[in-house]
Coordinates of C-alpha atoms (C1' of nucleotides) in Angstrom, one line a residue:
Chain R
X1 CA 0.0 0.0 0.0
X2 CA 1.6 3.5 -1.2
X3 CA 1.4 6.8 1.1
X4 CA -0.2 10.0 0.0
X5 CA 3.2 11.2 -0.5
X6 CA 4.9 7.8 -2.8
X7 CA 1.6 8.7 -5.4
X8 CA 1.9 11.7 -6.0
X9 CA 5.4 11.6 -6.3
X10 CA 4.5 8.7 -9.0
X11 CA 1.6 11.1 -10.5
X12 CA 3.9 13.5 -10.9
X13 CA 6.7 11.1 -12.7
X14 CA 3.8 10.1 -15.2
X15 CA 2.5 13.5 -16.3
X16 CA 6.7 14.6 -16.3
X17 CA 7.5 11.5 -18.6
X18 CA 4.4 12.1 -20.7
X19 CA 4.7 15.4 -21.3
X20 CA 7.8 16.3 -21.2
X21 CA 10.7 13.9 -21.8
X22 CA 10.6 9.7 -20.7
X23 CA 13.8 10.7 -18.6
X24 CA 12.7 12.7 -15.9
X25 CA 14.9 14.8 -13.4
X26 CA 15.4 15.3 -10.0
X27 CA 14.6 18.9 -10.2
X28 CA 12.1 18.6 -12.3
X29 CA 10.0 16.8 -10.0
X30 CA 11.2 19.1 -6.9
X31 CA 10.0 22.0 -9.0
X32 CA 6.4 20.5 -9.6
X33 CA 6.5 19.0 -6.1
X34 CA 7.2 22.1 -4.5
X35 CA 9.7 20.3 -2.2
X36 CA 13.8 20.2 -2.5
X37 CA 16.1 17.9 -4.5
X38 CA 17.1 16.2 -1.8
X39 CA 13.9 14.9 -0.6
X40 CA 13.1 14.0 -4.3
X41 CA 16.2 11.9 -4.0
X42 CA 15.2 10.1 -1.1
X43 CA 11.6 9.1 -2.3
X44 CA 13.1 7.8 -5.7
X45 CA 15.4 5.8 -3.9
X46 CA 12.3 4.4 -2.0
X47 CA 10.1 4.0 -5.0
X48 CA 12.9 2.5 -7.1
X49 CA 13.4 -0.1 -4.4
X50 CA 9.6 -1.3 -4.5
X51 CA 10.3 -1.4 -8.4
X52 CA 7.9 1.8 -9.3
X53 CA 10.2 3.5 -11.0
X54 CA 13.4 2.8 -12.9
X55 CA 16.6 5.0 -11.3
X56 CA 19.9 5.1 -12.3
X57 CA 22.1 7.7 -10.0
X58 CA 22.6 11.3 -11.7
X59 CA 20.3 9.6 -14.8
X60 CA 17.0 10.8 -13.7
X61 CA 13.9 8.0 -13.7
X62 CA 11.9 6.4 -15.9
X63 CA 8.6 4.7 -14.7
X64 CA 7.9 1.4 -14.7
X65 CA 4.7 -0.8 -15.9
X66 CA 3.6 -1.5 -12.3
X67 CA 4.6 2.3 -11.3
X68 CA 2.7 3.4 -14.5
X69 CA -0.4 1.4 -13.1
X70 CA -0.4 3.0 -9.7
X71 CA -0.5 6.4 -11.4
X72 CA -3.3 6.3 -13.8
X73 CA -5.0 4.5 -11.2
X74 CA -4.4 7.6 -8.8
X75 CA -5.1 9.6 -12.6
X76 CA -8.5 8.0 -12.9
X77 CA -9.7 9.2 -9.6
X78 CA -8.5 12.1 -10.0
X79 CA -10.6 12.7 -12.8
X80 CA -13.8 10.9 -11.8
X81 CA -13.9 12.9 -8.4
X82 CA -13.4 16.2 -10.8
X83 CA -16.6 15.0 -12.9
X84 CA -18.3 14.3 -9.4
X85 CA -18.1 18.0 -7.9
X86 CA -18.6 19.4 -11.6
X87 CA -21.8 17.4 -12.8
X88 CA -23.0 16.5 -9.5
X89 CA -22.2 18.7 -6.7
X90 CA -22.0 22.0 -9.2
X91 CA -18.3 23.2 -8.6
X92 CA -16.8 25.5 -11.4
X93 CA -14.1 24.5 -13.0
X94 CA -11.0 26.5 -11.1
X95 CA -12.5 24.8 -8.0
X96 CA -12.4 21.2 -8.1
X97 CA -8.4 20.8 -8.3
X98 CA -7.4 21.3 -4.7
X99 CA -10.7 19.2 -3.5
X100 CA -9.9 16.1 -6.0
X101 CA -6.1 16.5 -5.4
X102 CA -7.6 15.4 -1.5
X103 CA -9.7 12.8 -3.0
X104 CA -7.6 11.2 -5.4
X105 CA -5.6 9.1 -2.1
X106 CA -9.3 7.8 -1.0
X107 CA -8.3 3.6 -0.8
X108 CA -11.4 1.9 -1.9
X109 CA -12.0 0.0 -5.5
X110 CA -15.6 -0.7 -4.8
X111 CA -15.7 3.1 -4.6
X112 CA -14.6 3.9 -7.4
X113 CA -16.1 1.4 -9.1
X114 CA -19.5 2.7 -8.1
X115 CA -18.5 6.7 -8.3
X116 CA -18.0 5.5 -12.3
X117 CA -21.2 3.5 -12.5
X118 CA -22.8 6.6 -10.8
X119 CA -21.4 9.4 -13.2
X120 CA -22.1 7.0 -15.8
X121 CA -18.8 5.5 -16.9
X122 CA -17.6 9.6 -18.5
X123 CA -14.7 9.2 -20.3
X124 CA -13.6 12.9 -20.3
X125 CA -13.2 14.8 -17.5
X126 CA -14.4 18.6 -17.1
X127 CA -11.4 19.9 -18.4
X128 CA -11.6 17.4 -21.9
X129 CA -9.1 15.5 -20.5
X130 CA -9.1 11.7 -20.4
X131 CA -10.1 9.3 -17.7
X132 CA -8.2 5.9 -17.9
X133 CA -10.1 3.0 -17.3
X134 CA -10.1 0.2 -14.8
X135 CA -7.3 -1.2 -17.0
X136 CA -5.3 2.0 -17.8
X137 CA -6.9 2.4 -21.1
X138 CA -7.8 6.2 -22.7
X139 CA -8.0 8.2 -25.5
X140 CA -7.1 11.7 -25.8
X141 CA -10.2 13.9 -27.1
X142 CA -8.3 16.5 -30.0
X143 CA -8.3 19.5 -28.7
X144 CA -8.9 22.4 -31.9
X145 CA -8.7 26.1 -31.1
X146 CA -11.8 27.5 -31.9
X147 CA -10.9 29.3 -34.8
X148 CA -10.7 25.6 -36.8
X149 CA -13.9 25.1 -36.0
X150 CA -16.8 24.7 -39.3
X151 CA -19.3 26.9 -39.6
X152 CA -22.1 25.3 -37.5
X153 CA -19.8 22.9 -35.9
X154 CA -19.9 23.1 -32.2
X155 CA -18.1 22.2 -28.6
X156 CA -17.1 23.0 -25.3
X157 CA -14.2 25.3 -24.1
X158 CA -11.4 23.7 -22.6
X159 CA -8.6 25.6 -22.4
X160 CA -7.2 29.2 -23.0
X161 CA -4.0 29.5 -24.8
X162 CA -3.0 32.7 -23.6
X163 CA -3.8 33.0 -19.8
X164 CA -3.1 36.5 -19.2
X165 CA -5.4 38.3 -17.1
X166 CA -6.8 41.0 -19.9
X167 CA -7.7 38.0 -21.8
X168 CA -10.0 36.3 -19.2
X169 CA -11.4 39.1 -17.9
X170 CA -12.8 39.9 -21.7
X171 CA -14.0 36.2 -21.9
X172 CA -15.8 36.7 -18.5
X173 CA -17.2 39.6 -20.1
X174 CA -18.4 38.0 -22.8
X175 CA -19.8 35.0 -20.4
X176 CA -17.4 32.7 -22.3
X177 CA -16.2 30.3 -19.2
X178 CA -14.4 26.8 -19.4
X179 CA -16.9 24.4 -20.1
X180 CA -18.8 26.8 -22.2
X181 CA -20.6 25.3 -24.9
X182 CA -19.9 27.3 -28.2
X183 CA -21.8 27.3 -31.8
X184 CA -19.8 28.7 -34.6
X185 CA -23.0 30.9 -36.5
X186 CA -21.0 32.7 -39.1
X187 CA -17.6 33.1 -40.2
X188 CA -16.7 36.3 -41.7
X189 CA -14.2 36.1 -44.5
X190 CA -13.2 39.4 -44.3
X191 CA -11.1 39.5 -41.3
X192 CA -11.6 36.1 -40.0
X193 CA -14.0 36.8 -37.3
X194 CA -16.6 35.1 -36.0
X195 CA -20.0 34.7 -34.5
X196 CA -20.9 32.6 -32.3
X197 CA -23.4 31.6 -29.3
X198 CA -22.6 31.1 -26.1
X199 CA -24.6 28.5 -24.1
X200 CA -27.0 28.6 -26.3
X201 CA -27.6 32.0 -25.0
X202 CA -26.1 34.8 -26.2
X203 CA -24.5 35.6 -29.5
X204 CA -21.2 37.7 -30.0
X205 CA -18.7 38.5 -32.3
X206 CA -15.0 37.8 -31.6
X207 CA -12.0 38.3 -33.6
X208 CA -9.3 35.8 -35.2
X209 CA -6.8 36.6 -32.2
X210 CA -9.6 35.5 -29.4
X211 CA -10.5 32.5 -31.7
X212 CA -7.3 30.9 -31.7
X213 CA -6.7 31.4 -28.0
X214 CA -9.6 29.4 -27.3
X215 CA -9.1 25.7 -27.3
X216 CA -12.2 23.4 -27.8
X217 CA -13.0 19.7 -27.4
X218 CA -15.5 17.5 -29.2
Chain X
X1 CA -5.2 23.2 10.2
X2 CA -5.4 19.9 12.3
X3 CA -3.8 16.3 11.0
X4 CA -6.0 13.4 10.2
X5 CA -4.3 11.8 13.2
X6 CA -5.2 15.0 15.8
X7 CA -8.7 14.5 14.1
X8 CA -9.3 10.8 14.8
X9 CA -8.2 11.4 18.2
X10 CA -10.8 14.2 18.8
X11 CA -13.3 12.3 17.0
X12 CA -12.5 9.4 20.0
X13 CA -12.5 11.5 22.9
X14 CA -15.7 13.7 21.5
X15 CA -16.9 10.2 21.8
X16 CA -16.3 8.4 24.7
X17 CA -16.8 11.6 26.7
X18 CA -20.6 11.3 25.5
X19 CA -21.6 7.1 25.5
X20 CA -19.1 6.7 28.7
X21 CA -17.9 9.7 31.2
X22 CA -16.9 13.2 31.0
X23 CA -13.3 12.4 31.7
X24 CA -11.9 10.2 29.2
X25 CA -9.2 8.0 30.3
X26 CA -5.4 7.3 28.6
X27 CA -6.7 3.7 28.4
X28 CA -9.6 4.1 27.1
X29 CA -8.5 6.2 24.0
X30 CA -5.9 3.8 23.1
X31 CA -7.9 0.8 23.4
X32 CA -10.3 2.5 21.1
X33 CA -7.7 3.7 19.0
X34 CA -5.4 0.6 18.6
X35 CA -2.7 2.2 19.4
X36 CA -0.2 2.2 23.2
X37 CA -1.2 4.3 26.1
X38 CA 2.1 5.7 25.5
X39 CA 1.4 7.0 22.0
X40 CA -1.9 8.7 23.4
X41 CA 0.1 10.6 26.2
X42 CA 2.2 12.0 23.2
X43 CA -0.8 13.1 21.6
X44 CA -2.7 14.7 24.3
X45 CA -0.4 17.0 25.2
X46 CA 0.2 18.3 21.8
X47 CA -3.5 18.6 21.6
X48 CA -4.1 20.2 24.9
X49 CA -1.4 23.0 23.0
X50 CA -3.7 23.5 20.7
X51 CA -6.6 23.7 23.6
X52 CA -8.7 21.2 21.6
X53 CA -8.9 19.0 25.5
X54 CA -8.5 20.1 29.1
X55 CA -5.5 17.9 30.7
X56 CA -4.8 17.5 33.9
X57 CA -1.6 15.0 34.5
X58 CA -3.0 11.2 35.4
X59 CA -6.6 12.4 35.2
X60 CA -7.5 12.2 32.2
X61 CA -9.1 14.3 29.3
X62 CA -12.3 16.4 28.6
X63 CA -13.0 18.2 25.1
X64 CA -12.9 21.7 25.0
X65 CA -15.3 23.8 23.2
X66 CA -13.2 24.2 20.4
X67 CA -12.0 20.8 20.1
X68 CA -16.1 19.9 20.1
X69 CA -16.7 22.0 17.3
X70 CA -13.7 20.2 15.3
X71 CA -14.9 16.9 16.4
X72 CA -18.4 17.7 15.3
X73 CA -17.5 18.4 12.4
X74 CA -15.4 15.3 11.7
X75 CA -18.6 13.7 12.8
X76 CA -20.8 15.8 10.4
X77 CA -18.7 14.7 7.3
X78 CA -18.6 10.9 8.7
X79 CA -22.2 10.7 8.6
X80 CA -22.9 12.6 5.6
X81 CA -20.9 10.4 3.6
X82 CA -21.9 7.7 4.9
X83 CA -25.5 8.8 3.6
X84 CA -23.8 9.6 -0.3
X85 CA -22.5 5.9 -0.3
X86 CA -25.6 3.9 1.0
X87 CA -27.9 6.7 -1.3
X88 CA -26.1 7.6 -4.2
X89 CA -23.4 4.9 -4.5
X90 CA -25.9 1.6 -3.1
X91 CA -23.1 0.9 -0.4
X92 CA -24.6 -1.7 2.1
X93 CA -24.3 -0.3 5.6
X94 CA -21.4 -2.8 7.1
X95 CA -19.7 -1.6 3.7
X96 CA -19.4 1.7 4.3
X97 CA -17.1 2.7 7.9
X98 CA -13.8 2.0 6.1
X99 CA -14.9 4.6 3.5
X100 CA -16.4 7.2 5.6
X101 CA -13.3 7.0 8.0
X102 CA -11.1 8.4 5.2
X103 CA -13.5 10.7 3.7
X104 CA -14.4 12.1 6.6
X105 CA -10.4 13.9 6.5
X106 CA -11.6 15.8 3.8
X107 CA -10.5 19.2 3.7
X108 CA -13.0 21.6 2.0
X109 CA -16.2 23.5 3.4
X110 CA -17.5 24.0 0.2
X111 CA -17.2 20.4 -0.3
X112 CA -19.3 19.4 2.7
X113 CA -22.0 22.4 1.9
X114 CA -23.0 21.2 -1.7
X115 CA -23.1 17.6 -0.7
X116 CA -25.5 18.8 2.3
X117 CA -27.2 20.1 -0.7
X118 CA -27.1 17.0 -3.1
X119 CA -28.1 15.0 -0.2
X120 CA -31.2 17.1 0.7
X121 CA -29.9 17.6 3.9
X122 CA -30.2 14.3 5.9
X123 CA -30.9 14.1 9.3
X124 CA -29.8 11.3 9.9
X125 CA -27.3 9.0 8.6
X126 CA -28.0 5.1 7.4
X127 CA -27.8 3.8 11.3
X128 CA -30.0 6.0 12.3
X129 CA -27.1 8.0 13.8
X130 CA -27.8 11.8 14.0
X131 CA -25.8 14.3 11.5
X132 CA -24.7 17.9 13.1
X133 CA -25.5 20.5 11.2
X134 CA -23.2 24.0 10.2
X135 CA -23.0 24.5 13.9
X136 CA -22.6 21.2 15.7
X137 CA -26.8 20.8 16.1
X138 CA -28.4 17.8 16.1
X139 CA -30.8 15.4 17.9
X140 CA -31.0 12.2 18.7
X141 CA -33.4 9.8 17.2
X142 CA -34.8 7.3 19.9
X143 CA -33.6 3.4 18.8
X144 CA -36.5 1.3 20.3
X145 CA -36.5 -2.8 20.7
X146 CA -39.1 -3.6 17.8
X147 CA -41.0 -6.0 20.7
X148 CA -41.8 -2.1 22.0
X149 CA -43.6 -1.2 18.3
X150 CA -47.5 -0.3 18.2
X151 CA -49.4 -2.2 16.1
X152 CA -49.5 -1.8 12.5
X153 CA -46.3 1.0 13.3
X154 CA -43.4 0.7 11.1
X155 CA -39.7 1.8 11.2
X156 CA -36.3 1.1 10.1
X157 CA -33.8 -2.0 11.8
X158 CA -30.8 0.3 12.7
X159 CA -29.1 -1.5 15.1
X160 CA -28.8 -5.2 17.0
X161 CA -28.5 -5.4 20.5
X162 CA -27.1 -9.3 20.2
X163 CA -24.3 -9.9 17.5
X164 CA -23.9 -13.3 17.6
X165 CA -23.5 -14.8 14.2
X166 CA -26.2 -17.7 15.0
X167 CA -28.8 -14.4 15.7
X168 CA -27.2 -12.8 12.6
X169 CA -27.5 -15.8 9.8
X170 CA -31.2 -15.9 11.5
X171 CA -31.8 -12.7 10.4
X172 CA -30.4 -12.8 6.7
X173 CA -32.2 -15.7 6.5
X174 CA -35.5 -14.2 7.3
X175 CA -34.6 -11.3 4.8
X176 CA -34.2 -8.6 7.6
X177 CA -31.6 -6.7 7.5
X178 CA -30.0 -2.8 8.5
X179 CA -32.2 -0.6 6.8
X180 CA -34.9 -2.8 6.4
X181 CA -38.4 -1.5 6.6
X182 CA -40.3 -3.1 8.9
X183 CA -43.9 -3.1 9.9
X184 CA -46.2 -4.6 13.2
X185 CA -49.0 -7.1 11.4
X186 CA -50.0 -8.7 14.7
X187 CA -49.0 -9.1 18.0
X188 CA -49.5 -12.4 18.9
X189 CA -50.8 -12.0 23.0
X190 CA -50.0 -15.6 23.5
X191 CA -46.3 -15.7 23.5
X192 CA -45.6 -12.1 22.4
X193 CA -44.2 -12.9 19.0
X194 CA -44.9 -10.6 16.4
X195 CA -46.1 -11.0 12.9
X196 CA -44.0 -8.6 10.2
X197 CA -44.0 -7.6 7.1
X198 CA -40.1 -6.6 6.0
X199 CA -39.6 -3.9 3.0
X200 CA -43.1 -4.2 2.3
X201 CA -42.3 -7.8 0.4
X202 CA -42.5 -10.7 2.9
X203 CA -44.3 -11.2 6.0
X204 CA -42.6 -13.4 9.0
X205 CA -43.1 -14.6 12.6
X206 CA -40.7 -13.9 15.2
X207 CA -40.2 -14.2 18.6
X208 CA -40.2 -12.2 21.8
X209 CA -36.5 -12.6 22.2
X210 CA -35.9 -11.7 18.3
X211 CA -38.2 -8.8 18.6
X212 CA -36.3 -7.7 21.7
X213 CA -32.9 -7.6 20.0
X214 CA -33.8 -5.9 16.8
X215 CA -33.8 -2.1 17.6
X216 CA -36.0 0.2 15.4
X217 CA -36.0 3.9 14.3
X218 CA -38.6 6.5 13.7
Chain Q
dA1 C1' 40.4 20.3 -22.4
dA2 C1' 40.2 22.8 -18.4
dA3 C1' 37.4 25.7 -15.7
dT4 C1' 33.0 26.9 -14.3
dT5 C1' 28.3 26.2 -13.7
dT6 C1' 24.4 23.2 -12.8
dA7 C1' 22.4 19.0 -11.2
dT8 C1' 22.4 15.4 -8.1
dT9 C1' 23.5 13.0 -4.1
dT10 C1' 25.2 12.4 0.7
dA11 C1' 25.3 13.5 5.5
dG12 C1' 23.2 15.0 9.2
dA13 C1' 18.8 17.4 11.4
dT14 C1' 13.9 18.0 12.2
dT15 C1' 9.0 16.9 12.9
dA16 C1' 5.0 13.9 13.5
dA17 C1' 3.3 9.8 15.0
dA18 C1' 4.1 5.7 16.5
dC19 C1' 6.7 2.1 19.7
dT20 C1' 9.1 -0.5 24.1
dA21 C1' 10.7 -0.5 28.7
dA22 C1' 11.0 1.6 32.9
dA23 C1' 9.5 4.9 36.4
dA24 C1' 5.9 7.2 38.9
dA25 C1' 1.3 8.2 40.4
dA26 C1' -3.4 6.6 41.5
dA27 C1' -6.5 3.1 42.7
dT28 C1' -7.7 -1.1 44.9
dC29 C1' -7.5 -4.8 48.1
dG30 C1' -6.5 -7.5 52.1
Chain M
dC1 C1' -3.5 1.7 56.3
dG2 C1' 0.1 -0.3 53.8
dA3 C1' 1.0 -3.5 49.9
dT4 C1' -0.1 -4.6 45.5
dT5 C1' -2.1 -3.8 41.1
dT6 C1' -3.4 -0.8 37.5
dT7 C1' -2.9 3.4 35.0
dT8 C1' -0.3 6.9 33.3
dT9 C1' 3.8 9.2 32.2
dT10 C1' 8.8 9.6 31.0
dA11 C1' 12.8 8.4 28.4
dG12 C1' 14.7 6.8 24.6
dT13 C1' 13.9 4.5 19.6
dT14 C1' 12.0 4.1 15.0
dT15 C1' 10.0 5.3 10.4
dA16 C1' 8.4 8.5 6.9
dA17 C1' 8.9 12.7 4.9
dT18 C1' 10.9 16.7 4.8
dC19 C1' 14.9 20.1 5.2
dT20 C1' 20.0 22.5 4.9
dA21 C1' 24.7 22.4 3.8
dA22 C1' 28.4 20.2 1.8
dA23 C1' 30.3 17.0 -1.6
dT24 C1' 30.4 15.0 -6.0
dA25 C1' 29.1 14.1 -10.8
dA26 C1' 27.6 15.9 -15.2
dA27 C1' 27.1 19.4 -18.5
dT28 C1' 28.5 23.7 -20.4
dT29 C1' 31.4 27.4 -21.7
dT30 C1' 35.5 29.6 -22.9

DNA sequence: AAATTTATTTAGATTAAACTAAAAAAATCG
DNA sequence: CGATTTTTTTAGTTTAATCTAAATAAATTT
């Protein structure tokens, strides 16, 4: 049975490996961690010695199948909990990561067996991103910036490009919010604007810079 | 910000200070806790620091206002869990303490609020056990012997007062079980057995001593 | 390639929560 | 009441997870 502390230090290894290189460093995973290198240096000892990861000194780690199977694991509820307080218990968005980063250590299969059954077996989480199955299995959903988008075509926001503060204070304005659901109505060939409805609720106009800052799913 | 392990001992003493007496002793915590008399000194003085307890050196512990509120709540998110798992999740009750014990470390108000909310605010939790509200309020529910039942009343089986496994297999095999409905059909003067119906599907006899050790709520 | 910088590891401490064994206080019993 | 038993506390360890400071290995730069 791993601590809190041995999965997310294997969490954090998986999302390192996966996006960024298979090698990962010391530092690296301090700096995500928010802890030292030293400490980082200790756990990997520890994990490498129950075979979770694969360590070779001043080589950084790789993680192995069994390592790999803990995280999505701890990935998958992660996710499910996030769907939970989204769909079910009506948390925005920026809310739900500190609560599920709590949940996410819950020890229970039949738990999360049922939590699935319950949210009926989603496959994306709020933020479009995958939930691994029982079995480690997923699929990434694409995700297009807005812009791509057909005319009529539509989807759901899932992510901002550019995260500066101007930026999300105009799509507040506009009552654009992640996990907005967007309708391209009309694309205007002369400067690449478009129209589109929010929500099914309101319609504006943005332009080609705002389109392609806006990343959709679906 | 209190520890899980500061919590479950405040949770302990919260209780044994109410089902036993006012001053809990060393023993009695650590018995309850699985853990050394030792251990528990350790721990009450850091939380008598924090003036969660009153301490006295080699008499004992009582909670302090502040360390009732923390327990309450610790209670509060026990039971309301509880409630998500048998409601929402179909949990069976002797499934569900293993659970609750870890969700119930849960840091988040917010969290606690909306499930409130998505619960409809329960009163009570699947054992009949009374949930405190925002501010530690609650009430007890009285747990009768179902032998004490009116005729034609009905209630819920909450609890057993004999936990033998002979009285227990008896019980399953009459298809009562905790949370079963049950309802008075006769009361049989002769020998004081009772005639039941259970969940509103089959009716059964049973005797005096049965009806004495089933207890019954509302 | 040598010197310097950066990354990583080692050594030694710290804190929380547990433990054992021994000492001390309180309770009980003859 | 004094002796014995029980309960509680103290003293000293242990383990997990962190830290700082110093040492060493690897990478980079001139």
């Amino acid at each position: 049975m791993l601590s809190f502390a041995e999965e997310n230090y294997l969490k954090t290894i998986y999302h390192l490996s996966t996006t960024d290189k298979e090698d990962v460093s010391t530092n690296a995973i301090a700096e995500t961690l928010h802890t030292k290198p030293a400490s980082v240096t200790d756990m990997i000892r520890k994990l490498s010695n129950k075979g979770m990861i694969n360590y070779r000194k001043y080589h950084g780690v790789s993680i192995s199948d069994e390592g790999k199977k803990v995280a999505l694991t701890v990935v998958r509820k992660h996710r499910l909990w996030e769907v939970f307080l989204v769909d079910k218990l009506k948390f925005n968005w920026d809310e739900v990561h500190d609560v599920a980063e709590q949940l996410e250590h819950i020890k229970s299969p039949l738990l999360i067996k049922r939590l699935d059954e319950f949210l009926n077996y989603p496959k994306y989480d709020p933020h479009g991103d995958p939930i691994p199955d029982e079995n480690g299995e997923f699929q990434i959903k694409p995700k297009v910036p807005l812009s791509a988008l057909d005319l009529n075509a539509s989807g759901i926001i899932v992510a901002v490009n550019d995260s500066n503060s101007l930026f999300l204070q105009y799509l507040d304005k506009i009552g654009a919010y992640l996990g907005a659901k967007i309708k391209v109505l009309d694309k205007i060939e002369f400067d690449n604007s478009l129209e589109i409805m929010i929500d099914n609720k309101r319609t504006v106009f943005i332009s080609k810079e705002v389109s392609e800052n806006i990343l959709i799913t679906e």
